[in-house]
C-alpha positions as a printed Julia matrix, in Angstrom:
199×3 Matrix{Float64}:
 -0.09  -0.09    0.09
  2.87   2.38    0.78
  4.44   1.81   -2.47
  1.24   2.31   -4.32
  0.61   5.6    -2.28
  4.29   6.84   -3.37
  3.55   5.92   -7.04
  0.42   7.91   -7.13
  1.66  10.87   -5.23
  4.66  11.03   -7.79
  2.25  10.81  -10.81
  1.22  14.53  -10.96
  4.86  15.62  -10.88
  5.61  13.41  -13.89
  2.5   14.36  -15.68
  3.38  18.13  -15.16
  6.79  17.5   -16.76
  5.18  15.44  -19.45
  2.81  18.41  -20.25
  5.61  20.81  -20.35
  7.67  18.68  -22.68
  4.81  17.72  -25.07
  3.76  21.28  -25.36
  7.19  22.55  -26.08
  7.74  19.81  -28.71
  4.6   20.44  -30.41
  5.3   24.27  -30.75
  8.49  23.64  -32.16
  7.32  21.25  -34.81
  4.5   23.75  -35.65
  6.85  26.51  -36.04
  9.18  24.53  -38.29
  6.29  23.2   -40.64
  4.83  26.66  -40.94
  8.06  28.5   -41.93
  8.4   27.29  -45.49
  4.7   27.88  -46.42
  4.82  31.54  -45.07
  8.25  32.47  -46.58
  7.66  31.65  -50.23
  8.06  34.89  -52.26
  4.97  36.17  -54.26
  4.67  38.89  -56.94
  3.88  42.36  -55.52
  4.35  44.49  -58.54
  4.68  43.95  -62.35
  5.01  45.39  -65.64
  2.39  45.25  -67.23
  0.37  45.27  -64.18
 -1.93  42.21  -63.23
 -5.17  42.12  -65.32
 -4.32  45.49  -67.15
 -5.06  46.33  -70.72
 -2.15  47.58  -72.82
 -2.04  49.04  -76.4
  1.37  47.37  -76.99
  3.36  44.67  -75.54
  6.36  46.28  -73.72
  9.92  45.37  -74.81
 10.78  44.84  -71.2
  8.67  42.76  -68.78
  9.44  42.85  -65.05
  8.25  41.05  -61.97
  9.1   42.45  -58.39
  8.67  39.82  -55.62
  8.31  40.13  -51.93
 11.66  38.69  -51.05
 15.0   38.56  -53.05
 15.08  35.63  -55.2
 18.03  33.48  -55.02
 20.36  33.26  -58.13
 19.78  29.92  -59.88
 16.9   28.23  -61.72
 14.9   31.3   -62.57
 13.0   31.75  -65.72
 10.17  34.04  -67.1
  8.15  33.29  -70.11
  5.45  35.18  -72.09
  2.63  33.06  -73.58
 -0.41  33.45  -75.34
 -3.21  30.63  -75.47
 -0.25  28.0   -74.46
  1.92  29.15  -77.37
  5.44  30.46  -75.84
  6.42  33.71  -77.35
  9.6   34.07  -75.38
 11.35  32.33  -72.39
 14.44  33.77  -70.79
 16.69  33.56  -67.79
 15.84  36.89  -66.25
 18.17  39.9   -65.35
 18.03  40.44  -61.59
 18.17  43.77  -59.61
 17.48  43.09  -56.08
 13.74  41.81  -55.85
 13.05  42.73  -59.57
 13.45  40.17  -62.38
 13.01  41.4   -65.91
 13.36  40.03  -69.38
 13.65  41.6   -72.89
 10.6   40.93  -75.25
 11.59  40.58  -79.07
  9.65  43.09  -81.26
  6.03  41.85  -81.85
  4.61  43.75  -84.97
  1.84  41.54  -85.56
  0.82  40.64  -81.92
 -2.76  39.37  -81.67
 -5.21  41.03  -79.33
 -6.27  39.02  -76.16
 -4.99  37.76  -72.95
 -1.25  37.05  -72.39
  0.4   35.33  -69.41
  3.68  36.11  -67.83
  4.57  32.72  -66.24
  7.67  32.75  -63.71
  9.8   29.8   -61.93
 12.11  31.13  -59.29
 13.88  30.01  -56.2
 12.48  31.86  -53.52
 14.68  33.66  -50.71
 13.83  30.7   -48.31
 15.37  28.41  -51.11
 12.09  26.86  -52.19
 11.14  26.66  -55.89
  8.09  28.81  -56.62
  6.09  29.24  -59.71
  3.02  31.36  -60.69
  1.7   33.57  -63.35
  0.47  37.11  -64.07
 -2.0   37.84  -66.78
 -2.54  41.03  -68.79
 -4.65  41.85  -71.89
 -3.64  43.34  -75.29
 -6.36  45.73  -76.78
 -7.97  45.17  -80.01
 -6.34  48.2   -81.7
 -2.78  46.94  -80.61
  0.31  48.17  -82.51
  2.39  45.12  -81.62
  5.27  45.66  -79.43
  6.36  48.9   -77.87
  9.37  50.68  -79.47
 12.59  50.89  -77.36
 12.25  54.56  -76.81
  8.64  54.15  -75.43
  8.55  55.61  -71.75
  6.96  52.9   -69.6
  5.91  50.23  -72.0
  2.69  51.94  -72.79
  0.59  50.24  -70.12
 -2.78  51.95  -69.63
 -2.27  54.0   -66.57
  1.48  54.06  -67.28
  2.49  52.88  -63.87
  3.05  49.34  -62.87
  0.51  47.64  -60.85
  0.82  46.68  -57.22
 -0.88  43.71  -55.75
  0.16  41.32  -52.92
 -1.84  38.56  -54.34
 -0.87  38.63  -58.05
  1.09  35.6   -59.53
  1.46  33.87  -56.02
  1.44  30.37  -55.27
 -2.32  29.42  -54.81
 -1.53  27.96  -51.27
  0.9   30.71  -50.28
 -2.04  32.72  -48.85
 -3.07  29.94  -46.57
  0.41  29.65  -44.79
 -0.92  31.17  -41.78
 -3.28  28.22  -41.28
 -0.4   25.99  -40.18
  0.77  28.11  -37.05
 -2.95  28.35  -35.96
 -3.49  24.73  -36.5
 -0.43  24.04  -34.44
 -1.68  26.15  -31.54
 -4.97  24.54  -31.8
 -3.5   21.0   -31.49
 -1.01  22.18  -28.72
 -4.03  23.63  -26.75
 -5.99  20.27  -27.1
 -3.12  18.26  -26.07
 -2.54  20.55  -22.98
 -6.11  20.24  -21.9
 -6.18  16.54  -22.04
 -2.96  16.32  -20.31
 -4.2   18.66  -17.41
 -7.37  16.74  -17.26
 -5.65  13.25  -16.91
 -3.28  14.73  -14.33
 -6.22  16.02  -12.35
 -7.8   12.67  -12.51
 -4.69  11.0   -11.22
 -4.43  13.57   -8.54
 -8.11  13.09   -7.35
 -7.55   9.45   -7.22
């Protein structure tokens, strides 16, 4: 009986230590899992702007990211209806990647896609796309001397969501889910500890 009493009296202490260790471990794992999803770089500015309508395809296409892409397997392609017009390894200036577009004298009006694949600042491969439209009275590709690639409104558009990985905006769910799991584990552990203490 004495040994049994000692065992039960020591249980709450062991359970308390178990709760602390379990919580710390779960929090660490949740943080590690959440980091890659949150850290992927996304497009925050582009020329032409996302979903904009231009009269001419600019001779220079640029994408500015939320982080500085690593130098490596980066590429940007301009396509229309699945047909590649040009694909190049981009020139990098900090967070901005750009390519030169060959002159397009007979460019067809319609929707164009700027696709990209980069190595994000966190080291993970990231791909996405930005779309724009060429007006019906288009004049092909803008001349070298044109001021800003002749996008309507002249300025490159800014958007935190354009061209991002579809799952990128959901990265915040991982740490939240981790907190929920940790909270549930702690509640269950404390409840069991109290039951042992009451016994």
